[in-house]
Amino acid sequence: MSARLPLVVANWKLNGNRDLLAEMLPALTELDASQVETVLCTPFVYLGDEFGDVQKGAQSVASQSSGAFTGEVSAQMLREVGCHYVIIGHSERRAMFGETDNVVAQKVKATLDAGLIPIVCVGETEQERESDATLDVITKQVKSVMDILPSFSDSLVFAYEPVWAIGTGKTATCEQAEEVHYNIRQILMSYNHELAMSTRILYGGSVKPENSKELFSSENIDGGLIGGASLDVESFTAICENAVA
Ligand code: PGA
């Protein structure tokens, strides 16, 4: 890993409860924040709770700032309850909730406008990988966000999550992941070389304590976005510790 501070993000999805939160928070507080940054993305309802020193993240956000959008939560509201990060464009949102590249880009903009940090998820399906379309798909997803930003923000995080590796137990090999991460950084460099070098690019998809150390040792993998393993305190903290260089 490079000089970029490793970042490990828990994505609880539609899981967890206050008991798990009470167990997770003290364990995360014990990690050395100067060595690894951690973020806990719970369902919205828990984000109003006291997280102490642990950083809060949301799993989605409205693209609009206010108005008649029943069920939505704005970036400003997330900021008000102390959120720092927002996961945007997770493949489950793209596949099940109709989030297109354009919607993802609007949400990134709304998040940055509210002073929060978007974690932009990109990734190819199994079929796209098999037909050798991975880099084309990733390029389109990354550019659709970068092209609508007035300028490259230093508060952007990307997460490469191959759709076929999410919740399936299949993980991309280090070589497969590094190839995509390297390419994402190359795309970002075409916008701003210096900021591209400091942008963190996370890997997600069946990351576990056993495979995390090797993945995180790749040059362009700066941490992880963790689903299933983030619901277990021991597994998640072990992954965070493996991210320390
Ligand atoms: P997983 O999920 O770790 O359970 O594969 C990752 C994610 O969806 O962010």
PDB file of C-alpha atoms and ligand atoms in Angstrom:
ATOM      1  CA  MET A   1       0.000   0.000   0.000  1.00  0.00           C
ATOM      2  CA  SER A   2       1.154   3.542  -0.685  1.00  0.00           C
ATOM      3  CA  ALA A   3       1.249   6.706   1.403  1.00  0.00           C
ATOM      4  CA  ARG A   4      -2.534   6.949   1.140  1.00  0.00           C
ATOM      5  CA  LEU A   5      -4.105   6.314   4.562  1.00  0.00           C
ATOM      6  CA  PRO A   6      -5.904   2.958   4.326  1.00  0.00           C
ATOM      7  CA  LEU A   7      -9.679   3.173   4.575  1.00  0.00           C
ATOM      8  CA  VAL A   8     -11.944   0.289   5.569  1.00  0.00           C
ATOM      9  CA  VAL A   9     -15.702   0.772   5.316  1.00  0.00           C
ATOM     10  CA  ALA A  10     -18.387  -1.452   6.844  1.00  0.00           C
ATOM     11  CA  ASN A  11     -21.512  -1.749   4.718  1.00  0.00           C
ATOM     12  CA  TRP A  12     -24.171  -3.313   6.912  1.00  0.00           C
ATOM     13  CA  LYS A  13     -26.787  -3.214   4.124  1.00  0.00           C
ATOM     14  CA  LEU A  14     -30.227  -4.130   5.556  1.00  0.00           C
ATOM     15  CA  ASN A  15     -28.701  -5.836   8.587  1.00  0.00           C
ATOM     16  CA  GLY A  16     -27.670  -5.114  12.151  1.00  0.00           C
ATOM     17  CA  ASN A  17     -29.372  -3.672  15.186  1.00  0.00           C
ATOM     18  CA  ARG A  18     -28.549  -1.619  18.278  1.00  0.00           C
ATOM     19  CA  ASP A  19     -26.967  -4.616  20.011  1.00  0.00           C
ATOM     20  CA  LEU A  20     -24.481  -5.067  17.193  1.00  0.00           C
ATOM     21  CA  LEU A  21     -23.798  -1.341  17.188  1.00  0.00           C
ATOM     22  CA  ALA A  22     -23.074  -1.420  20.932  1.00  0.00           C
ATOM     23  CA  GLU A  23     -20.620  -4.261  20.337  1.00  0.00           C
ATOM     24  CA  MET A  24     -18.967  -2.760  17.257  1.00  0.00           C
ATOM     25  CA  LEU A  25     -18.356   0.831  18.410  1.00  0.00           C
ATOM     26  CA  PRO A  26     -15.911   0.137  21.288  1.00  0.00           C
ATOM     27  CA  ALA A  27     -13.971  -2.348  19.118  1.00  0.00           C
ATOM     28  CA  LEU A  28     -13.545   0.221  16.338  1.00  0.00           C
ATOM     29  CA  THR A  29     -12.561   2.906  18.830  1.00  0.00           C
ATOM     30  CA  GLU A  30      -9.573   0.780  19.833  1.00  0.00           C
ATOM     31  CA  LEU A  31      -8.089   0.790  16.325  1.00  0.00           C
ATOM     32  CA  ASP A  32      -5.264   3.243  15.659  1.00  0.00           C
ATOM     33  CA  ALA A  33      -6.893   5.944  13.537  1.00  0.00           C
ATOM     34  CA  SER A  34      -3.502   7.248  12.425  1.00  0.00           C
ATOM     35  CA  GLN A  35      -2.838   3.863  10.757  1.00  0.00           C
ATOM     36  CA  VAL A  36      -6.244   2.971   9.345  1.00  0.00           C
ATOM     37  CA  GLU A  37      -9.389   5.018   8.867  1.00  0.00           C
ATOM     38  CA  THR A  38     -12.654   3.174   9.482  1.00  0.00           C
ATOM     39  CA  VAL A  39     -16.250   4.063   8.658  1.00  0.00           C
ATOM     40  CA  LEU A  40     -19.446   2.362   9.743  1.00  0.00           C
ATOM     41  CA  CYS A  41     -22.330   2.548   7.259  1.00  0.00           C
ATOM     42  CA  THR A  42     -25.469   1.406   9.047  1.00  0.00           C
ATOM     43  CA  PRO A  43     -29.089   1.645   7.917  1.00  0.00           C
ATOM     44  CA  PHE A  44     -30.308   5.273   8.103  1.00  0.00           C
ATOM     45  CA  VAL A  45     -32.239   4.881  11.359  1.00  0.00           C
ATOM     46  CA  TYR A  46     -29.134   4.223  13.433  1.00  0.00           C
ATOM     47  CA  LEU A  47     -27.191   7.180  12.056  1.00  0.00           C
ATOM     48  CA  GLY A  48     -28.835   9.498  14.579  1.00  0.00           C
ATOM     49  CA  ASP A  49     -27.295   7.445  17.415  1.00  0.00           C
ATOM     50  CA  GLU A  50     -24.133   8.456  19.234  1.00  0.00           C
ATOM     51  CA  PHE A  51     -21.133   6.806  17.504  1.00  0.00           C
ATOM     52  CA  GLY A  52     -18.449   8.390  19.707  1.00  0.00           C
ATOM     53  CA  ASP A  53     -15.207   8.643  17.745  1.00  0.00           C
ATOM     54  CA  VAL A  54     -16.336   6.214  15.048  1.00  0.00           C
ATOM     55  CA  GLN A  55     -17.079   7.795  11.689  1.00  0.00           C
ATOM     56  CA  LYS A  56     -20.590   7.423  10.321  1.00  0.00           C
ATOM     57  CA  GLY A  57     -21.496   6.691   6.757  1.00  0.00           C
ATOM     58  CA  ALA A  58     -24.792   6.271   4.903  1.00  0.00           C
ATOM     59  CA  GLN A  59     -25.511   3.587   2.302  1.00  0.00           C
ATOM     60  CA  SER A  60     -27.355   5.891  -0.065  1.00  0.00           C
ATOM     61  CA  VAL A  61     -28.654   9.450  -0.366  1.00  0.00           C
ATOM     62  CA  ALA A  62     -31.217  11.435  -2.327  1.00  0.00           C
ATOM     63  CA  SER A  63     -30.005  13.288  -5.386  1.00  0.00           C
ATOM     64  CA  GLN A  64     -32.337  16.152  -4.468  1.00  0.00           C
ATOM     65  CA  SER A  65     -31.794  18.471  -1.513  1.00  0.00           C
ATOM     66  CA  SER A  66     -35.457  18.769  -0.416  1.00  0.00           C
ATOM     67  CA  GLY A  67     -39.039  18.494  -1.627  1.00  0.00           C
ATOM     68  CA  ALA A  68     -41.788  15.967  -2.239  1.00  0.00           C
ATOM     69  CA  PHE A  69     -39.649  12.814  -2.401  1.00  0.00           C
ATOM     70  CA  THR A  70     -41.278  10.423   0.053  1.00  0.00           C
ATOM     71  CA  GLY A  71     -38.850   8.096   1.774  1.00  0.00           C
ATOM     72  CA  GLU A  72     -35.700   9.935   0.738  1.00  0.00           C
ATOM     73  CA  VAL A  73     -32.936  11.368   2.945  1.00  0.00           C
ATOM     74  CA  SER A  74     -30.827  14.328   1.815  1.00  0.00           C
ATOM     75  CA  ALA A  75     -27.073  14.766   2.088  1.00  0.00           C
ATOM     76  CA  GLN A  76     -27.631  17.840   4.244  1.00  0.00           C
ATOM     77  CA  MET A  77     -29.676  15.758   6.705  1.00  0.00           C
ATOM     78  CA  LEU A  78     -26.909  13.165   6.816  1.00  0.00           C
ATOM     79  CA  ARG A  79     -24.422  15.881   7.568  1.00  0.00           C
ATOM     80  CA  GLU A  80     -26.662  17.200  10.317  1.00  0.00           C
ATOM     81  CA  VAL A  81     -26.582  13.849  12.150  1.00  0.00           C
ATOM     82  CA  GLY A  82     -22.794  13.666  11.861  1.00  0.00           C
ATOM     83  CA  CYS A  83     -22.190  11.559   8.744  1.00  0.00           C
ATOM     84  CA  HIS A  84     -18.881  11.894   6.948  1.00  0.00           C
ATOM     85  CA  TYR A  85     -19.269   9.425   4.089  1.00  0.00           C
ATOM     86  CA  VAL A  86     -21.978   8.160   1.713  1.00  0.00           C
ATOM     87  CA  ILE A  87     -21.815   4.969  -0.357  1.00  0.00           C
ATOM     88  CA  ILE A  88     -23.180   5.771  -3.805  1.00  0.00           C
ATOM     89  CA  GLY A  89     -24.007   3.520  -6.731  1.00  0.00           C
ATOM     90  CA  HIS A  90     -23.620   0.196  -4.953  1.00  0.00           C
ATOM     91  CA  SER A  91     -24.398  -2.564  -7.456  1.00  0.00           C
ATOM     92  CA  GLU A  92     -27.459  -3.564  -5.413  1.00  0.00           C
ATOM     93  CA  ARG A  93     -28.816  -0.023  -5.830  1.00  0.00           C
ATOM     94  CA  ARG A  94     -27.978  -0.058  -9.525  1.00  0.00           C
ATOM     95  CA  ALA A  95     -29.585  -3.470 -10.103  1.00  0.00           C
ATOM     96  CA  MET A  96     -32.583  -3.339  -7.753  1.00  0.00           C
ATOM     97  CA  PHE A  97     -33.398   0.347  -7.387  1.00  0.00           C
ATOM     98  CA  GLY A  98     -32.784   1.554 -10.912  1.00  0.00           C
ATOM     99  CA  GLU A  99     -29.768   3.764 -10.223  1.00  0.00           C
ATOM    100  CA  THR A 100     -28.257   4.657 -13.563  1.00  0.00           C
ATOM    101  CA  ASP A 101     -24.833   6.234 -14.118  1.00  0.00           C
ATOM    102  CA  ASN A 102     -26.620   9.557 -14.385  1.00  0.00           C
ATOM    103  CA  VAL A 103     -28.450   9.140 -11.060  1.00  0.00           C
ATOM    104  CA  VAL A 104     -25.189   8.048  -9.429  1.00  0.00           C
ATOM    105  CA  ALA A 105     -23.451  11.167 -10.753  1.00  0.00           C
ATOM    106  CA  GLN A 106     -26.252  13.429  -9.437  1.00  0.00           C
ATOM    107  CA  LYS A 107     -25.987  11.798  -6.012  1.00  0.00           C
ATOM    108  CA  VAL A 108     -22.229  12.276  -5.968  1.00  0.00           C
ATOM    109  CA  LYS A 109     -22.707  15.939  -6.736  1.00  0.00           C
ATOM    110  CA  ALA A 110     -25.359  16.370  -4.007  1.00  0.00           C
ATOM    111  CA  THR A 111     -23.057  14.632  -1.520  1.00  0.00           C
ATOM    112  CA  LEU A 112     -20.048  16.799  -2.346  1.00  0.00           C
ATOM    113  CA  ASP A 113     -22.216  19.933  -2.256  1.00  0.00           C
ATOM    114  CA  ALA A 114     -23.207  19.049   1.328  1.00  0.00           C
ATOM    115  CA  GLY A 115     -19.544  18.632   2.305  1.00  0.00           C
ATOM    116  CA  LEU A 116     -19.657  14.843   2.607  1.00  0.00           C
ATOM    117  CA  ILE A 117     -17.373  12.276   0.994  1.00  0.00           C
ATOM    118  CA  PRO A 118     -18.913   9.975  -1.616  1.00  0.00           C
ATOM    119  CA  ILE A 119     -17.696   6.396  -1.905  1.00  0.00           C
ATOM    120  CA  VAL A 120     -18.510   5.727  -5.549  1.00  0.00           C
ATOM    121  CA  CYS A 121     -19.011   2.042  -6.359  1.00  0.00           C
ATOM    122  CA  VAL A 122     -18.194   0.643  -9.767  1.00  0.00           C
ATOM    123  CA  GLY A 123     -17.991  -2.925 -11.011  1.00  0.00           C
ATOM    124  CA  GLU A 124     -18.718  -5.338 -13.808  1.00  0.00           C
ATOM    125  CA  THR A 125     -21.092  -8.300 -13.893  1.00  0.00           C
ATOM    126  CA  GLU A 126     -19.847 -11.827 -14.459  1.00  0.00           C
ATOM    127  CA  GLN A 127     -21.116 -11.734 -18.024  1.00  0.00           C
ATOM    128  CA  GLU A 128     -19.284  -8.470 -18.699  1.00  0.00           C
ATOM    129  CA  ARG A 129     -16.050  -9.945 -17.346  1.00  0.00           C
ATOM    130  CA  GLU A 130     -16.465 -13.058 -19.443  1.00  0.00           C
ATOM    131  CA  SER A 131     -16.998 -11.003 -22.561  1.00  0.00           C
ATOM    132  CA  ASP A 132     -13.862  -8.968 -21.816  1.00  0.00           C
ATOM    133  CA  ALA A 133     -15.832  -5.788 -21.237  1.00  0.00           C
ATOM    134  CA  THR A 134     -14.613  -5.128 -17.674  1.00  0.00           C
ATOM    135  CA  LEU A 135     -12.400  -2.133 -18.376  1.00  0.00           C
ATOM    136  CA  ASP A 136     -14.956  -0.552 -20.730  1.00  0.00           C
ATOM    137  CA  VAL A 137     -17.698  -0.859 -18.110  1.00  0.00           C
ATOM    138  CA  ILE A 138     -15.500   0.568 -15.357  1.00  0.00           C
ATOM    139  CA  THR A 139     -14.299   3.425 -17.561  1.00  0.00           C
ATOM    140  CA  LYS A 140     -17.860   4.417 -18.419  1.00  0.00           C
ATOM    141  CA  GLN A 141     -18.956   4.300 -14.764  1.00  0.00           C
ATOM    142  CA  VAL A 142     -15.991   6.348 -13.518  1.00  0.00           C
ATOM    143  CA  LYS A 143     -16.167   8.926 -16.312  1.00  0.00           C
ATOM    144  CA  SER A 144     -19.899   9.472 -15.926  1.00  0.00           C
ATOM    145  CA  VAL A 145     -19.189  10.750 -12.416  1.00  0.00           C
ATOM    146  CA  MET A 146     -16.004  12.682 -13.176  1.00  0.00           C
ATOM    147  CA  ASP A 147     -17.489  14.387 -16.225  1.00  0.00           C
ATOM    148  CA  ILE A 148     -20.267  16.156 -14.322  1.00  0.00           C
ATOM    149  CA  LEU A 149     -18.109  17.461 -11.496  1.00  0.00           C
ATOM    150  CA  PRO A 150     -17.083  21.087 -11.960  1.00  0.00           C
ATOM    151  CA  SER A 151     -13.641  20.091 -10.699  1.00  0.00           C
ATOM    152  CA  PHE A 152     -11.904  17.013  -9.345  1.00  0.00           C
ATOM    153  CA  SER A 153     -12.577  16.950  -5.632  1.00  0.00           C
ATOM    154  CA  ASP A 154      -9.989  15.720  -3.188  1.00  0.00           C
ATOM    155  CA  SER A 155     -12.906  14.279  -1.231  1.00  0.00           C
ATOM    156  CA  LEU A 156     -13.767  11.395  -3.502  1.00  0.00           C
ATOM    157  CA  VAL A 157     -13.345   7.706  -2.806  1.00  0.00           C
ATOM    158  CA  PHE A 158     -13.915   4.953  -5.365  1.00  0.00           C
ATOM    159  CA  ALA A 159     -14.744   1.334  -4.611  1.00  0.00           C
ATOM    160  CA  TYR A 160     -14.209  -1.395  -7.174  1.00  0.00           C
ATOM    161  CA  GLU A 161     -16.703  -4.141  -6.466  1.00  0.00           C
ATOM    162  CA  PRO A 162     -17.002  -6.840  -9.113  1.00  0.00           C
ATOM    163  CA  VAL A 163     -20.709  -7.714  -9.015  1.00  0.00           C
ATOM    164  CA  TRP A 164     -19.918 -11.434  -9.255  1.00  0.00           C
ATOM    165  CA  ALA A 165     -17.829 -11.240  -6.063  1.00  0.00           C
ATOM    166  CA  ILE A 166     -20.397  -9.542  -3.829  1.00  0.00           C
ATOM    167  CA  GLY A 167     -21.818 -11.846  -1.186  1.00  0.00           C
ATOM    168  CA  THR A 168     -20.871 -14.879  -3.271  1.00  0.00           C
ATOM    169  CA  GLY A 169     -17.693 -15.981  -1.535  1.00  0.00           C
ATOM    170  CA  LYS A 170     -15.844 -15.486  -4.847  1.00  0.00           C
ATOM    171  CA  THR A 171     -13.120 -12.877  -4.613  1.00  0.00           C
ATOM    172  CA  ALA A 172     -11.233 -11.267  -7.441  1.00  0.00           C
ATOM    173  CA  THR A 173      -7.620 -12.368  -7.457  1.00  0.00           C
ATOM    174  CA  CYS A 174      -5.110  -9.710  -6.488  1.00  0.00           C
ATOM    175  CA  GLU A 175      -4.061  -9.479 -10.148  1.00  0.00           C
ATOM    176  CA  GLN A 176      -7.652  -9.022 -11.350  1.00  0.00           C
ATOM    177  CA  ALA A 177      -8.361  -6.380  -8.712  1.00  0.00           C
ATOM    178  CA  GLU A 178      -5.049  -4.555  -9.158  1.00  0.00           C
ATOM    179  CA  GLU A 179      -5.572  -4.356 -12.923  1.00  0.00           C
ATOM    180  CA  VAL A 180      -8.905  -2.574 -12.457  1.00  0.00           C
ATOM    181  CA  HIS A 181      -7.643  -0.346  -9.636  1.00  0.00           C
ATOM    182  CA  TYR A 182      -4.640   0.672 -11.734  1.00  0.00           C
ATOM    183  CA  ASN A 183      -6.971   1.536 -14.601  1.00  0.00           C
ATOM    184  CA  ILE A 184      -9.290   3.580 -12.390  1.00  0.00           C
ATOM    185  CA  ARG A 185      -6.272   5.584 -11.226  1.00  0.00           C
ATOM    186  CA  GLN A 186      -5.166   6.090 -14.823  1.00  0.00           C
ATOM    187  CA  ILE A 187      -8.616   7.476 -15.694  1.00  0.00           C
ATOM    188  CA  LEU A 188      -8.499   9.792 -12.673  1.00  0.00           C
ATOM    189  CA  MET A 189      -5.038  10.983 -13.733  1.00  0.00           C
ATOM    190  CA  SER A 190      -6.481  12.267 -16.968  1.00  0.00           C
ATOM    191  CA  TYR A 191      -8.512  14.693 -14.815  1.00  0.00           C
ATOM    192  CA  ASN A 192      -5.858  15.628 -12.247  1.00  0.00           C
ATOM    193  CA  HIS A 193      -2.598  13.784 -11.791  1.00  0.00           C
ATOM    194  CA  GLU A 194      -1.894  14.890  -8.233  1.00  0.00           C
ATOM    195  CA  LEU A 195      -5.391  14.271  -6.878  1.00  0.00           C
ATOM    196  CA  ALA A 196      -5.533  10.914  -8.646  1.00  0.00           C
ATOM    197  CA  MET A 197      -2.457   9.867  -6.693  1.00  0.00           C
ATOM    198  CA  SER A 198      -4.088  10.750  -3.367  1.00  0.00           C
ATOM    199  CA  THR A 199      -7.550   9.308  -4.140  1.00  0.00           C
ATOM    200  CA  ARG A 200      -8.326   6.121  -2.257  1.00  0.00           C
ATOM    201  CA  ILE A 201      -9.651   3.211  -4.302  1.00  0.00           C
ATOM    202  CA  LEU A 202     -11.185   0.437  -2.206  1.00  0.00           C
ATOM    203  CA  TYR A 203     -11.805  -3.162  -3.150  1.00  0.00           C
ATOM    204  CA  GLY A 204     -15.088  -4.867  -2.216  1.00  0.00           C
ATOM    205  CA  GLY A 205     -16.512  -8.334  -2.783  1.00  0.00           C
ATOM    206  CA  SER A 206     -16.248 -11.185  -0.259  1.00  0.00           C
ATOM    207  CA  VAL A 207     -13.358  -9.591   1.634  1.00  0.00           C
ATOM    208  CA  LYS A 208     -12.534 -11.613   4.737  1.00  0.00           C
ATOM    209  CA  PRO A 209      -9.751 -11.631   7.315  1.00  0.00           C
ATOM    210  CA  GLU A 210      -8.109 -14.484   5.361  1.00  0.00           C
ATOM    211  CA  ASN A 211      -7.894 -12.725   1.993  1.00  0.00           C
ATOM    212  CA  SER A 212      -7.684  -9.087   3.051  1.00  0.00           C
ATOM    213  CA  LYS A 213      -3.981  -8.841   3.785  1.00  0.00           C
ATOM    214  CA  GLU A 214      -2.976  -9.974   0.330  1.00  0.00           C
ATOM    215  CA  LEU A 215      -5.530  -7.757  -1.410  1.00  0.00           C
ATOM    216  CA  PHE A 216      -4.511  -4.708   0.621  1.00  0.00           C
ATOM    217  CA  SER A 217      -0.849  -5.274  -0.188  1.00  0.00           C
ATOM    218  CA  SER A 218      -1.488  -4.385  -3.851  1.00  0.00           C
ATOM    219  CA  GLU A 219      -0.126  -1.033  -4.899  1.00  0.00           C
ATOM    220  CA  ASN A 220      -3.425   0.543  -5.948  1.00  0.00           C
ATOM    221  CA  ILE A 221      -5.750  -1.074  -3.400  1.00  0.00           C
ATOM    222  CA  ASP A 222      -6.153   1.385  -0.548  1.00  0.00           C
ATOM    223  CA  GLY A 223      -8.570  -0.502   1.688  1.00  0.00           C
ATOM    224  CA  GLY A 224     -11.897  -2.252   1.461  1.00  0.00           C
ATOM    225  CA  LEU A 225     -15.677  -1.997   1.391  1.00  0.00           C
ATOM    226  CA  ILE A 226     -16.879  -4.862   3.537  1.00  0.00           C
ATOM    227  CA  GLY A 227     -20.380  -6.364   3.521  1.00  0.00           C
ATOM    228  CA  GLY A 228     -20.956  -9.739   5.205  1.00  0.00           C
ATOM    229  CA  ALA A 229     -17.752  -9.726   7.262  1.00  0.00           C
ATOM    230  CA  SER A 230     -18.612  -6.296   8.697  1.00  0.00           C
ATOM    231  CA  LEU A 231     -21.445  -7.874  10.708  1.00  0.00           C
ATOM    232  CA  ASP A 232     -18.961  -9.733  12.882  1.00  0.00           C
ATOM    233  CA  VAL A 233     -16.861  -7.609  15.229  1.00  0.00           C
ATOM    234  CA  GLU A 234     -13.861  -9.928  15.243  1.00  0.00           C
ATOM    235  CA  SER A 235     -13.783 -10.380  11.470  1.00  0.00           C
ATOM    236  CA  PHE A 236     -14.242  -6.703  10.744  1.00  0.00           C
ATOM    237  CA  THR A 237     -11.574  -5.506  13.162  1.00  0.00           C
ATOM    238  CA  ALA A 238      -9.173  -8.168  11.834  1.00  0.00           C
ATOM    239  CA  ILE A 239      -9.752  -6.821   8.297  1.00  0.00           C
ATOM    240  CA  CYS A 240      -9.122  -3.260   9.533  1.00  0.00           C
ATOM    241  CA  GLU A 241      -5.882  -4.379  11.164  1.00  0.00           C
ATOM    242  CA  ASN A 242      -4.811  -6.093   7.954  1.00  0.00           C
ATOM    243  CA  ALA A 243      -5.125  -2.775   6.169  1.00  0.00           C
ATOM    244  CA  VAL A 244      -2.384  -1.235   8.259  1.00  0.00           C
ATOM    245  CA  ALA A 245       0.731  -1.141   6.124  1.00  0.00           C
TER     246      ALA A 245
HETATM  247  P1  PGA B   1     -19.608  -8.651   0.671  1.00  0.00           P
HETATM  248  O1  PGA B   1     -20.290  -7.271   0.213  1.00  0.00           O
HETATM  249  O2  PGA B   1     -18.375  -8.287   1.460  1.00  0.00           O
HETATM  250  O3  PGA B   1     -20.658  -9.335   1.510  1.00  0.00           O
HETATM  251  O4  PGA B   1     -19.288  -9.393  -0.572  1.00  0.00           O
HETATM  252  C1  PGA B   1     -19.521  -6.183  -0.195  1.00  0.00           C
HETATM  253  C2  PGA B   1     -20.433  -5.046  -0.582  1.00  0.00           C
HETATM  254  O5  PGA B   1     -21.511  -5.307  -1.122  1.00  0.00           O
HETATM  255  O6  PGA B   1     -20.099  -3.867  -0.371  1.00  0.00           O
END
